[in-house]
Amino acid sequence: MIAGVTPSSSTTSSARRRPTVTPALELAVLAVAVAIGVGSYFSVRSEGGTAALIEPPVVALLLVANLVAGIALMILLGRRIALNRAARSPVGGEGRLHVRLVLLFSLVAAVPALLVTIFASLLFQYGVQFWYSDRARGMFENAASVAQESYRNESDRVGRETMTMAGDLADYLRADPIESKRFAAGLAYQLYLRNLSEALIVQRGQDGELRTRALVNPYDRQLERVVTAPMIDQIEGGAASVVVRSGDRVGVLTRLDYQPHTYLYSARVFDPQLANQLNRGAAVLADYRQLIARARSLQLRFNAALLIVSLLIVGVAVWIALAVADRLVRPVGELVDAARRVEGGDLAARVPETPARDEVGTLANAFNSMTARLETQNTALVTANTQLENRRALIEAVMSGVSAGVISIDSQDRTIRLVNSSAQTLLGLDAPPVGRVLRAVAPELDAMLDEGAREANVQHNVQGEMRTFAARIARDGTGPIITFDDITQQLTDQRRAAWADVARRIAHEIKNPLTPIQLAAERLQRRYGSKIEAGDTTFARLTDTIVRQVGDLRRMVDEFSSFARMPKPVFREEALVDIARQTMFLHEVAHPGIRFVLEHDEPAPTLVCDRRQIGQALTNIVKNAVEAVEAADVSEGAVTMALREGEGRVVIEVADTGVGLPLERDRIVEPYMTTRARGTGLGLAIVKKIVEEHFGTMTFADRAGGGTVVTLSFDASLLAPLAAEDSVPPGAGSTDDDRTIAALTRNRI
């Protein structure tokens, strides 16, 4: 027992004695690297000023310290990356193979890079140290100072000569005026005597302008621009003279004792060779001084470049080590990954077959054989599941194809589990409401569940319009299923048919007695009207009332008859502008206080329609517009009819400045619904019926500024095939009365 335990104990103790890299050690190395970097920075800042070169051994020592710290950090970083890759790898483990390869490649690359860096740094620094020595600097500065001294001496001489010449010229001006030839000769003589090249006498006037009084200009320069007001301000401020320098000459400006604010300028032109030497020497010295100022910067940049290149070499080595390690562990990782996929249920998992006949290849072939058999055994189960899924898809397809809405509700919290597209459309929803509570989507249907009813008609608001649904409730094991359909139009048609039957019966029962009543009242007026006393008007008013009320009843009965027995339309191609003119003319004659306007496109639109019915519809609409304008009691009422054609549709728009639409605007087209005391409620109902038989739509809107806009829109492409075979050109099918009215109204509207 002791012999068997001893190897295990020794192995465990050796493993414990093996040094390990902990996060604390990594942080310590990072801190050391940062400290070395900070120390190098302050050492460079304090070493011999900011422009002097640092001693080569010091720079080499700093370079080696930073390079060693950087290499250590990169090795630790590569180790950390290797551990992370091993953790993400299907194999798992501690990633020792990755770590060993990173360490090996890093050391192989770091030692040569370190030696080459030290050698290159010392060689470069000792090679360029001469050019930054005091001896080289003195040579450049002496060469430049000689030229500068010559230039300075010449400037001083020109200044002295100019000031002396100013005194002599002042003596000349006391004897001769400045405009005299004698003074001009004296000025030229002074320039020649003092070895000067050009001269200028300038005077500043009271207005501040500079005026030239005398001039010697052998080089034909614009000397007037040489002397400026700021120069004169310096002399006025107390300066004895002002030096004016340019590339090839030196000039001096000084005061001339002649008149107030008079000044003398003179200059001497240099030898061009001297000027070039002076400029070249100054440029060379400036370049050298700039190079001296950048000496330390260049030294540090070179060594920084060496440091970066060395670290890049080590970094590439670490990257290569990681790539090689990944390549070595990839086959084992693929096998482990495939095994885990099989564990997760993927029986089609396979590992790539390798041509090598090694242990890994044999294991891969055995694994592939095992997964193939498992996949075969699982096929039967998958086939059965597929059949169940197909049945479910068939049910969903059937639900999506039916026109009725179907909603499946959870029995616990009444959330929507399933809904077909028809239900979404009928409820006016933009997105499927799956997962939402039924009460938030359709509270009326939710109320049916509370009441326990199996069938009911419910009212639901769909985007501002009340719709009627015929709903039925069925139940299964999971919850109620609601099916519903929109019967709004069906109920509307039923009500219209019922009202039409009522209208037909009313017309039949009332119309027969109306004629005898009217004839009897008229005969009473003729027979007994002359026998009534002159002051007694009761008989006349009563008989007039009978005749008038009978006329109102007859008109009401006619409207009932028109609504109940609307004749089948006869479609012909008609000119809408003629129908509109006739409609507007009849109302214009009856209501001269209202302005009627007809607008239309050119050419005027035509439409395949029944002329009589369209005329009747427009007459009812204009009649309502006139009554609305009269009810508004405006100073100047107007009714405007516009005919438009475009995109295959013909639009008739009637706008008025009347009282506007009533509050119950959604019901104004229902039969016997009216807002006027004497209205029958059939006018707009007849118009709607005519428009629908012409495959059109009628909409109502508020007019900007007050009033109503009624829009009739017709699909010309649907009406065109309905034209009668014996159709005649537009307007030819109208009667003589129609043509007469059209001729009378052609120039009126």
XYZ file of C-alpha atoms in Angstrom:
749
model
C 0.000 0.000 0.000
C 2.840 2.352 0.813
C 4.563 1.584 -2.476
C 1.355 2.285 -4.382
C 0.668 5.574 -2.665
C 4.141 7.030 -2.937
C 4.159 7.872 -6.719
C 0.804 9.593 -6.437
C 1.997 11.653 -3.510
C 5.205 12.668 -5.267
C 3.293 13.612 -8.417
C 0.877 15.739 -6.459
C 3.619 17.493 -4.556
C 5.570 18.231 -7.745
C 2.466 19.666 -9.324
C 1.999 21.876 -6.332
C 5.622 23.047 -6.458
C 5.299 24.035 -10.155
C 5.168 27.835 -10.433
C 1.854 29.142 -11.734
C 0.966 32.478 -13.288
C -1.800 34.142 -11.326
C -3.738 37.351 -12.073
C -1.764 38.996 -9.277
C 1.479 38.223 -11.098
C 0.053 39.624 -14.339
C -0.945 42.806 -12.575
C 2.518 43.038 -11.016
C 4.212 42.736 -14.410
C 1.867 45.371 -15.799
C 2.667 47.686 -12.909
C 6.415 47.178 -13.430
C 6.049 47.927 -17.154
C 4.100 51.094 -16.417
C 6.654 52.139 -13.801
C 9.524 51.587 -16.257
C 7.703 53.639 -18.882
C 7.014 56.502 -16.466
C 10.576 56.384 -15.149
C 11.961 56.466 -18.692
C 9.851 59.514 -19.458
C 11.064 61.510 -16.472
C 14.641 60.339 -17.029
C 14.550 61.629 -20.598
C 13.034 64.923 -19.464
C 15.718 65.547 -16.832
C 18.760 64.341 -18.800
C 20.803 67.366 -19.989
C 17.954 69.724 -20.947
C 15.383 69.314 -23.658
C 17.665 69.775 -26.718
C 20.889 67.996 -25.769
C 21.598 64.424 -26.763
C 21.267 61.745 -24.114
C 24.273 59.556 -23.544
C 24.097 56.386 -25.709
C 24.496 53.939 -22.774
C 21.607 55.597 -20.936
C 19.347 55.368 -23.978
C 20.327 51.743 -24.566
C 19.583 50.891 -20.922
C 16.163 52.541 -21.090
C 15.449 50.783 -24.397
C 16.343 47.363 -22.995
C 14.249 47.918 -19.858
C 11.144 48.906 -21.831
C 11.703 46.125 -24.364
C 11.994 43.429 -21.683
C 8.870 44.739 -19.922
C 6.963 44.890 -23.217
C 8.006 41.362 -24.199
C 6.879 40.082 -20.807
C 3.502 41.767 -21.220
C 3.047 40.320 -24.730
C 3.905 36.829 -23.509
C 1.363 37.123 -20.686
C -1.209 38.505 -23.136
C -0.579 35.583 -25.505
C -0.969 33.196 -22.582
C -4.279 34.815 -21.640
C -5.530 34.554 -25.261
C -4.449 30.909 -25.365
C -6.397 30.156 -22.199
C -9.501 31.906 -23.571
C -9.286 29.939 -26.818
C -8.893 26.719 -24.891
C -11.949 27.613 -22.789
C -14.026 28.276 -25.940
C -12.703 25.194 -27.689
C -14.901 22.053 -27.612
C -11.989 20.223 -26.035
C -11.848 22.514 -23.009
C -9.048 21.999 -20.475
C -6.374 24.377 -19.269
C -4.847 25.079 -22.687
C -1.328 24.020 -21.727
C -0.371 23.219 -25.313
C -1.301 26.738 -26.392
C 0.654 28.251 -23.501
C 3.780 26.215 -24.183
C 3.844 27.113 -27.869
C 3.355 30.814 -27.057
C 6.254 30.740 -24.598
C 8.542 28.873 -26.993
C 7.926 31.100 -30.013
C 8.143 34.250 -27.916
C 11.553 33.363 -26.493
C 12.884 32.360 -29.897
C 11.876 35.743 -31.316
C 12.659 37.892 -28.266
C 16.361 37.064 -27.719
C 17.588 37.958 -31.257
C 15.329 41.010 -31.364
C 16.759 42.239 -28.058
C 20.380 41.853 -29.149
C 19.824 43.480 -32.555
C 18.006 46.382 -30.948
C 20.836 47.133 -28.517
C 23.487 46.950 -31.259
C 21.542 49.153 -33.697
C 20.826 51.757 -31.017
C 24.446 52.128 -29.933
C 25.766 52.139 -33.491
C 23.392 54.880 -34.604
C 23.944 57.099 -31.585
C 27.742 56.971 -31.652
C 27.682 57.598 -35.407
C 25.697 60.843 -35.213
C 27.149 62.131 -31.953
C 29.824 64.201 -33.786
C 27.309 66.340 -35.654
C 25.752 67.468 -32.394
C 29.106 68.350 -30.708
C 30.225 71.877 -29.749
C 32.943 71.804 -32.401
C 30.486 71.339 -35.284
C 28.116 73.906 -33.842
C 30.880 76.529 -33.495
C 31.966 76.031 -37.083
C 28.489 76.784 -38.430
C 27.923 79.734 -36.126
C 31.292 81.384 -36.985
C 30.611 81.107 -40.702
C 27.249 82.777 -40.295
C 28.457 85.484 -37.895
C 31.006 86.802 -40.423
C 28.291 87.591 -42.950
C 26.033 89.060 -40.273
C 28.804 91.344 -39.013
C 29.452 92.669 -42.516
C 25.772 93.376 -42.997
C 25.507 95.095 -39.611
C 28.538 97.314 -40.295
C 27.114 98.345 -43.631
C 23.771 99.200 -42.031
C 25.500 101.375 -39.423
C 27.532 103.178 -42.085
C 24.435 103.951 -44.176
C 22.730 105.299 -41.066
C 25.606 107.604 -40.171
C 25.999 108.842 -43.738
C 22.260 109.523 -44.013
C 22.142 111.589 -40.844
C 25.240 113.551 -41.877
C 23.773 114.118 -45.338
C 20.563 115.395 -43.713
C 22.546 118.147 -41.992
C 24.356 119.129 -45.218
C 21.116 119.189 -47.192
C 19.549 121.444 -44.542
C 22.394 123.927 -45.137
C 21.758 123.736 -48.889
C 18.070 124.463 -48.398
C 18.831 127.628 -46.427
C 20.538 128.993 -49.511
C 18.487 127.528 -52.367
C 14.888 126.399 -52.669
C 14.201 122.681 -52.899
C 12.863 122.978 -56.465
C 16.089 124.608 -57.774
C 18.544 122.801 -60.023
C 21.361 123.785 -57.742
C 19.790 121.894 -54.846
C 19.183 118.894 -57.105
C 22.843 118.891 -58.086
C 23.820 119.160 -54.422
C 21.601 116.180 -53.528
C 23.201 114.064 -56.262
C 26.664 115.192 -55.125
C 25.919 114.143 -51.534
C 24.856 110.652 -52.705
C 28.021 110.297 -54.766
C 30.225 111.668 -52.000
C 28.814 109.265 -49.397
C 28.702 106.208 -51.684
C 24.883 105.938 -51.507
C 22.611 104.667 -54.267
C 19.257 106.520 -54.003
C 17.566 109.271 -52.014
C 14.088 110.648 -51.357
C 12.830 113.784 -49.593
C 9.211 113.403 -48.462
C 6.894 115.726 -46.536
C 3.654 114.870 -44.708
C 0.940 117.452 -45.100
C -1.843 118.516 -42.757
C -4.159 115.875 -44.292
C -1.658 113.098 -43.539
C -0.737 112.503 -47.178
C 2.960 111.931 -48.043
C 4.275 114.193 -50.850
C 7.597 113.721 -52.618
C 9.694 116.952 -52.705
C 12.925 115.662 -54.240
C 14.039 112.336 -55.706
C 17.181 110.596 -56.939
C 16.141 107.212 -58.350
C 18.775 105.687 -60.669
C 17.208 102.182 -60.328
C 13.762 103.417 -61.325
C 12.079 102.026 -58.233
C 8.827 103.216 -56.716
C 10.533 105.002 -53.841
C 7.299 106.739 -52.899
C 6.047 103.383 -51.552
C 9.199 102.676 -49.543
C 8.530 105.386 -46.934
C 5.313 104.650 -45.012
C 3.319 106.470 -42.353
C 4.278 104.000 -39.549
C 7.991 104.788 -40.188
C 7.339 108.516 -39.885
C 5.336 107.869 -36.708
C 8.418 106.210 -35.192
C 10.546 109.321 -35.909
C 7.817 111.591 -34.572
C 7.799 109.405 -31.489
C 11.469 110.216 -30.745
C 13.524 107.811 -32.892
C 16.560 109.417 -34.568
C 16.270 107.179 -37.626
C 14.484 104.138 -38.971
C 16.319 101.382 -40.855
C 14.550 100.072 -43.962
C 15.861 96.640 -45.006
C 15.190 94.710 -48.180
C 16.839 91.858 -50.016
C 19.592 93.746 -51.861
C 19.888 97.122 -50.080
C 19.803 98.949 -46.756
C 17.976 102.284 -46.358
C 17.638 104.791 -43.504
C 14.872 107.343 -42.871
C 15.648 110.417 -40.715
C 14.327 113.926 -40.067
C 15.338 116.811 -42.421
C 15.610 120.267 -40.871
C 13.866 122.128 -43.684
C 10.181 122.486 -43.034
C 7.890 120.828 -40.488
C 7.324 117.131 -41.104
C 10.043 116.792 -43.742
C 12.131 113.613 -43.896
C 15.116 112.226 -45.805
C 15.461 108.639 -47.010
C 18.671 107.250 -48.550
C 19.826 103.708 -49.313
C 22.821 101.788 -50.593
C 22.561 98.786 -52.907
C 24.700 95.774 -51.932
C 26.749 93.556 -54.129
C 24.352 90.733 -55.148
C 26.965 88.133 -54.270
C 27.260 89.516 -50.735
C 23.488 89.428 -50.306
C 23.314 85.831 -51.524
C 26.105 84.760 -49.194
C 24.417 86.505 -46.306
C 21.075 84.806 -46.989
C 22.672 81.407 -47.607
C 24.723 81.577 -44.401
C 21.663 82.552 -42.385
C 19.642 79.696 -43.910
C 22.375 77.122 -43.212
C 22.701 78.313 -39.625
C 18.927 78.241 -39.172
C 18.745 74.689 -40.536
C 21.546 73.556 -38.263
C 19.970 75.166 -35.229
C 16.680 73.518 -36.090
C 18.472 70.198 -36.367
C 20.153 70.823 -33.002
C 16.761 71.644 -31.467
C 15.418 68.330 -32.795
C 18.467 66.312 -31.782
C 16.872 64.666 -28.780
C 13.575 64.209 -30.631
C 15.321 62.373 -33.490
C 17.299 60.272 -31.039
C 14.156 59.270 -29.149
C 12.188 58.609 -32.341
C 14.832 56.268 -33.686
C 14.976 54.285 -30.448
C 11.168 54.281 -30.197
C 11.037 52.845 -33.726
C 13.467 50.112 -32.694
C 11.288 49.346 -29.661
C 8.087 49.158 -31.735
C 9.651 46.949 -34.421
C 11.022 44.559 -31.794
C 7.639 44.329 -30.078
C 5.973 43.711 -33.450
C 8.353 40.836 -34.112
C 7.510 39.272 -30.764
C 3.806 39.891 -31.383
C 3.963 38.122 -34.755
C 5.719 35.221 -33.069
C 2.948 34.969 -30.453
C 0.306 35.061 -33.190
C 2.076 32.273 -35.112
C 2.244 30.226 -31.927
C -1.483 30.591 -31.384
C -2.215 29.612 -34.992
C -0.011 26.499 -34.756
C -1.638 25.472 -31.482
C -5.103 25.851 -33.005
C -4.096 23.656 -35.931
C -2.814 20.923 -33.635
C -5.928 20.735 -31.434
C -8.499 21.206 -34.245
C -9.150 17.455 -34.965
C -9.785 16.694 -31.303
C -11.999 19.801 -31.040
C -14.086 18.697 -34.018
C -14.644 15.303 -32.459
C -15.661 16.767 -29.109
C -17.972 19.296 -30.828
C -19.664 16.550 -32.846
C -20.171 14.455 -29.699
C -21.805 17.369 -27.938
C -24.071 18.020 -30.946
C -25.207 14.397 -30.780
C -25.833 14.916 -27.085
C -28.030 17.896 -28.005
C -30.078 15.822 -30.492
C -28.273 16.478 -33.807
C -27.848 12.924 -35.062
C -26.560 14.167 -38.446
C -23.336 15.387 -36.802
C -20.204 14.029 -38.478
C -16.495 14.684 -38.220
C -14.397 15.167 -41.372
C -12.725 11.965 -42.466
C -8.934 12.128 -42.569
C -6.742 10.044 -44.895
C -4.278 9.458 -42.048
C -4.608 6.027 -40.417
C -3.731 7.191 -36.939
C -5.593 6.944 -33.668
C -7.570 10.124 -34.286
C -8.690 8.947 -37.738
C -9.835 5.550 -36.358
C -11.811 7.260 -33.619
C -13.450 9.598 -36.144
C -14.589 6.687 -38.365
C -16.072 4.840 -35.397
C -17.910 7.974 -34.302
C -19.399 8.510 -37.775
C -20.680 4.913 -37.885
C -22.362 5.307 -34.517
C -24.160 8.549 -35.439
C -25.312 7.120 -38.802
C -27.087 4.223 -37.040
C -28.667 6.557 -34.524
C -29.955 8.805 -37.314
C -31.569 5.861 -39.117
C -33.411 4.786 -35.996
C -34.684 8.328 -35.422
C -36.128 8.762 -38.941
C -39.356 6.933 -38.126
C -40.066 9.270 -35.219
C -39.391 12.342 -37.368
C -41.753 11.084 -40.100
C -44.607 10.705 -37.644
C -44.010 14.157 -36.262
C -43.979 15.609 -39.792
C -47.412 14.157 -40.512
C -48.815 15.818 -37.409
C -47.247 19.117 -38.426
C -48.746 18.876 -41.926
C -52.186 18.417 -40.464
C -51.738 21.474 -38.285
C -50.560 23.516 -41.305
C -53.622 22.348 -43.281
C -55.938 23.584 -40.527
C -54.188 26.958 -40.464
C -54.429 27.235 -44.268
C -58.169 26.498 -44.158
C -58.657 29.121 -41.453
C -56.748 31.734 -43.433
C -58.844 31.035 -46.549
C -62.332 31.425 -45.067
C -64.029 34.820 -45.205
C -65.406 34.613 -41.664
C -63.238 35.730 -38.769
C -61.989 33.033 -36.380
C -60.445 33.743 -32.965
C -59.264 31.089 -30.510
C -59.342 32.256 -26.868
C -57.508 30.885 -23.850
C -60.018 29.786 -21.224
C -57.966 31.057 -18.280
C -57.161 34.723 -18.967
C -59.005 35.137 -22.311
C -55.859 35.978 -24.268
C -55.959 35.469 -28.017
C -54.065 32.308 -29.017
C -54.906 32.103 -32.716
C -56.494 34.498 -35.199
C -56.933 34.282 -38.961
C -56.390 37.083 -41.480
C -60.129 37.600 -42.030
C -60.659 38.365 -38.329
C -57.773 40.826 -38.395
C -59.279 42.571 -41.441
C -62.832 42.686 -40.048
C -61.623 44.163 -36.735
C -59.482 46.764 -38.557
C -56.199 45.682 -36.912
C -52.795 46.489 -38.380
C -51.014 43.516 -36.754
C -52.133 40.095 -35.475
C -53.376 40.510 -31.862
C -51.960 37.183 -30.672
C -51.112 37.378 -26.967
C -53.423 40.336 -26.265
C -56.508 40.202 -24.050
C -59.791 39.890 -25.960
C -61.325 42.757 -23.963
C -58.674 45.171 -25.311
C -59.234 44.073 -28.936
C -63.010 43.518 -29.151
C -64.890 44.268 -25.910
C -68.247 43.421 -27.544
C -67.110 39.863 -28.265
C -65.736 39.593 -24.740
C -69.151 40.646 -23.408
C -70.708 37.687 -25.295
C -68.488 35.315 -23.298
C -69.661 36.948 -20.056
C -73.318 36.559 -21.068
C -72.856 32.909 -22.058
C -74.719 33.359 -25.367
C -73.934 31.000 -28.244
C -75.045 33.364 -31.054
C -75.593 37.115 -31.159
C -75.352 40.215 -33.342
C -72.856 42.675 -31.891
C -71.994 46.255 -32.820
C -68.267 47.002 -33.103
C -66.524 50.289 -33.926
C -64.035 49.712 -36.752
C -61.916 52.816 -37.397
C -64.747 55.202 -36.517
C -67.493 53.213 -38.357
C -70.001 51.007 -36.563
C -70.133 47.504 -38.059
C -72.567 44.695 -37.211
C -71.116 41.191 -36.688
C -73.023 37.924 -36.526
C -70.968 36.007 -33.956
C -71.083 32.390 -32.851
C -69.208 30.711 -30.007
C -67.988 27.110 -29.975
C -65.882 25.454 -27.306
C -63.193 22.794 -27.289
C -60.982 21.405 -24.593
C -58.645 24.419 -24.496
C -61.084 27.335 -24.653
C -63.782 29.118 -26.660
C -63.547 29.671 -30.419
C -65.402 32.715 -31.771
C -66.446 32.884 -35.436
C -68.058 36.041 -36.770
C -68.961 37.682 -40.095
C -69.773 41.233 -41.166
C -73.514 41.566 -41.913
C -73.613 45.360 -41.956
C -74.330 45.598 -45.691
C -76.828 42.762 -45.508
C -78.808 44.558 -42.797
C -78.621 47.792 -44.784
C -80.011 46.050 -47.865
C -82.774 44.508 -45.783
C -83.741 47.875 -44.321
C -83.700 49.457 -47.776
C -85.924 46.725 -49.161
C -88.306 47.145 -46.219
C -88.467 50.911 -46.702
C -89.059 50.431 -50.420
C -92.005 48.143 -49.644
C -93.356 50.698 -47.144
C -92.970 53.474 -49.722
C -94.811 51.441 -52.353
C -97.695 50.752 -49.983
C -97.893 54.396 -48.856
C -97.913 55.606 -52.463
C -100.675 53.143 -53.338
C -102.884 54.024 -50.347
C -102.488 57.819 -50.463
C -102.252 58.676 -54.152
C -105.790 57.577 -55.133
C -107.723 60.040 -52.857
C -105.482 63.017 -53.624
C -106.956 63.883 -57.054
C -110.620 63.970 -55.915
C -109.685 66.075 -52.895
C -107.801 68.574 -55.050
C -110.579 68.726 -57.681
C -113.236 69.197 -54.972
C -111.312 72.067 -53.372
C -110.793 73.781 -56.722
C -114.492 73.381 -57.611
C -115.510 74.871 -54.277
C -113.312 77.871 -55.051
C -114.940 78.363 -58.470
C -118.530 77.663 -57.376
C -118.766 79.447 -54.059
C -115.841 81.836 -54.147
C -117.918 84.619 -55.703
C -120.777 84.198 -53.197
C -118.615 84.789 -50.134
C -118.648 88.278 -48.706
C -115.808 90.512 -49.796
C -114.339 90.908 -46.333
C -114.514 87.219 -45.432
C -111.181 85.535 -46.428
C -111.588 82.380 -44.377
C -113.108 80.347 -47.235
C -110.340 81.313 -49.667
C -107.555 80.594 -47.147
C -109.015 77.215 -46.233
C -109.432 76.077 -49.837
C -105.945 77.343 -50.732
C -104.590 75.391 -47.785
C -106.329 72.223 -49.018
C -104.934 72.649 -52.540
C -101.415 73.411 -51.265
C -101.334 70.508 -48.786
C -102.623 68.151 -51.465
C -99.768 69.317 -53.710
C -97.285 68.608 -50.909
C -98.758 65.170 -50.396
C -98.624 64.491 -54.143
C -94.949 65.508 -54.217
C -94.238 63.254 -51.242
C -96.039 60.357 -52.905
C -94.051 60.934 -56.101
C -90.823 60.711 -54.138
C -92.049 57.519 -52.466
C -92.822 56.085 -55.886
C -89.458 57.136 -57.274
C -87.645 55.491 -54.369
C -89.723 52.312 -54.503
C -89.754 51.859 -58.290
C -86.473 53.268 -59.507
C -86.375 52.298 -63.194
C -83.457 50.298 -64.503
C -80.863 52.717 -65.892
C -80.283 52.908 -69.637
C -76.585 53.568 -70.172
C -75.417 55.835 -72.994
C -72.391 58.024 -73.409
C -73.484 61.490 -72.266
C -71.830 64.909 -71.981
C -71.803 65.675 -68.260
C -71.394 69.410 -68.865
C -74.843 69.578 -70.562
C -76.496 67.728 -67.662
C -74.741 70.007 -65.177
C -75.748 73.188 -67.071
C -79.423 72.133 -67.110
C -79.354 71.393 -63.379
C -77.661 74.668 -62.485
C -79.886 76.733 -64.836
C -83.139 75.540 -63.303
C -81.997 76.518 -59.812
C -80.378 79.773 -60.975
C -83.704 80.970 -62.376
C -85.541 80.079 -59.175
C -82.899 81.588 -56.836
C -81.389 84.741 -58.360
C -79.822 85.761 -55.002
C -77.383 82.824 -55.063
C -74.310 82.707 -57.303
C -74.009 79.473 -59.316
C -70.615 78.479 -60.791
C -69.814 75.565 -63.119
C -66.196 74.488 -63.601
C -64.962 71.697 -65.848
C -61.862 70.409 -67.588
C -61.178 70.994 -71.245
C -62.283 69.014 -73.120
C -65.380 68.496 -70.982
C -65.601 64.937 -69.565
C -68.151 62.420 -70.834
C -69.585 59.422 -68.976
C -71.567 56.303 -69.860
C -74.655 56.793 -67.676
C -78.432 57.194 -67.537
C -78.975 60.882 -68.348
C -82.285 61.146 -66.485
C -81.028 59.500 -63.293
C -77.741 61.428 -63.160
C -79.709 64.643 -63.761
C -82.100 63.706 -60.952
C -79.153 62.990 -58.604
C -77.478 66.322 -59.394
C -80.806 68.147 -59.014
C -81.328 66.699 -55.518
C -77.763 67.564 -54.469
C -77.984 71.152 -55.796
C -81.442 71.509 -54.217
C -80.004 70.515 -50.820
C -77.109 72.944 -51.359
C -79.515 75.811 -52.139
C -81.588 75.068 -49.041
C -78.399 74.945 -46.929
C -77.288 78.354 -48.280
C -80.725 79.865 -47.568
C -80.649 78.440 -44.041
C -77.203 79.951 -43.422
C -78.590 83.442 -44.217
C -75.272 84.687 -45.678
C -74.918 87.943 -47.593
C -73.699 86.274 -50.788
C -74.241 82.545 -51.065
C -72.644 80.407 -53.734
C -73.009 76.900 -55.149
C -70.082 75.563 -57.193
C -70.109 72.415 -59.326
C -66.787 71.082 -60.683
C -66.338 68.290 -63.250
C -62.947 66.534 -63.219
C -61.520 63.559 -65.110
C -58.284 61.702 -64.444
C -56.744 58.258 -63.825
C -59.804 56.479 -65.261
C -62.315 58.198 -62.953
C -64.865 60.971 -63.453
C -65.492 63.138 -60.383
C -68.420 65.548 -59.804
C -67.907 67.879 -56.848
C -70.673 70.189 -55.510
C -69.651 72.759 -52.866
C -71.878 75.287 -51.090
C -71.468 78.033 -48.497
C -74.391 76.851 -46.398
C -74.846 75.686 -42.813
C -72.689 72.591 -43.219
C -73.258 68.942 -42.349
C -75.471 67.932 -39.390
C -74.140 66.076 -36.361
C -75.711 62.801 -37.525
C -73.863 63.002 -40.852
C -73.359 59.240 -41.004
C -77.156 58.689 -41.365
C -78.103 61.374 -43.873
C -78.285 58.860 -46.758
C -80.691 56.538 -44.930
C -84.322 56.597 -46.141
C -86.649 59.001 -44.296
C -83.813 60.587 -42.350
C -83.992 64.395 -42.733
C -82.988 67.510 -40.763
C -85.589 69.834 -42.392
C -89.156 70.258 -41.217
C -90.732 69.621 -44.625
C -88.227 67.092 -45.933
C -89.129 63.486 -46.693
C -85.655 62.051 -46.173
C -85.648 60.369 -49.585
C -83.590 62.847 -51.645
C -80.084 61.666 -50.686
C -81.286 58.058 -50.412
C -82.353 58.248 -54.090
C -79.035 59.872 -54.999
C -77.088 57.109 -53.203
C -79.115 54.435 -54.990
C -78.481 56.076 -58.398
C -74.754 56.423 -57.689
C -74.454 52.799 -56.562
C -76.247 51.566 -59.710
C -73.619 53.529 -61.672
C -70.795 51.761 -59.735
C -69.844 55.035 -58.039
C -69.260 56.361 -54.544
C -70.641 59.402 -52.715
C -68.766 61.144 -49.893
C -69.452 64.210 -47.741
C -66.897 66.638 -46.294
C -66.769 70.039 -44.633
C -65.861 72.943 -46.896
C -62.995 75.213 -45.815
C -64.583 78.463 -44.637
C -67.987 76.872 -43.972
C -70.376 74.788 -45.974
C -70.451 71.293 -47.435
C -68.670 69.458 -50.258
C -70.443 66.477 -51.871
C -68.252 64.338 -54.134
C -69.533 61.773 -56.650
C -66.820 59.521 -58.090
C -67.452 57.126 -61.021
C -65.192 54.441 -62.496
C -65.352 55.172 -66.231
C -63.669 51.856 -67.115
C -66.483 49.865 -65.444
C -69.257 51.944 -67.057
C -67.833 51.974 -70.597
C -68.861 48.356 -71.510
C -72.455 49.052 -70.338
C -73.236 51.488 -73.168
C -76.314 50.389 -75.166
C -75.648 48.968 -78.601
C -77.794 51.677 -80.203
C -75.894 54.344 -78.265
C -75.818 57.713 -79.962
C -73.231 60.461 -79.622
C -73.238 62.513 -76.414
C -76.307 64.719 -76.208
C -78.047 63.131 -79.204
C -80.275 60.982 -77.005
C -81.798 63.934 -75.159
C -85.333 65.186 -75.747
C -86.387 68.447 -77.354
C -86.893 69.977 -73.899
C -83.391 68.937 -72.890
C -81.887 70.487 -76.025
C -83.868 73.685 -75.460
C -82.646 74.005 -71.870
C -79.087 73.180 -72.938
C -79.218 75.907 -75.599
C -80.576 78.438 -73.122
C -78.002 77.592 -70.450
C -74.885 77.208 -72.611
C -73.857 80.814 -72.114
C -75.379 81.318 -68.670
C -73.267 79.050 -66.447
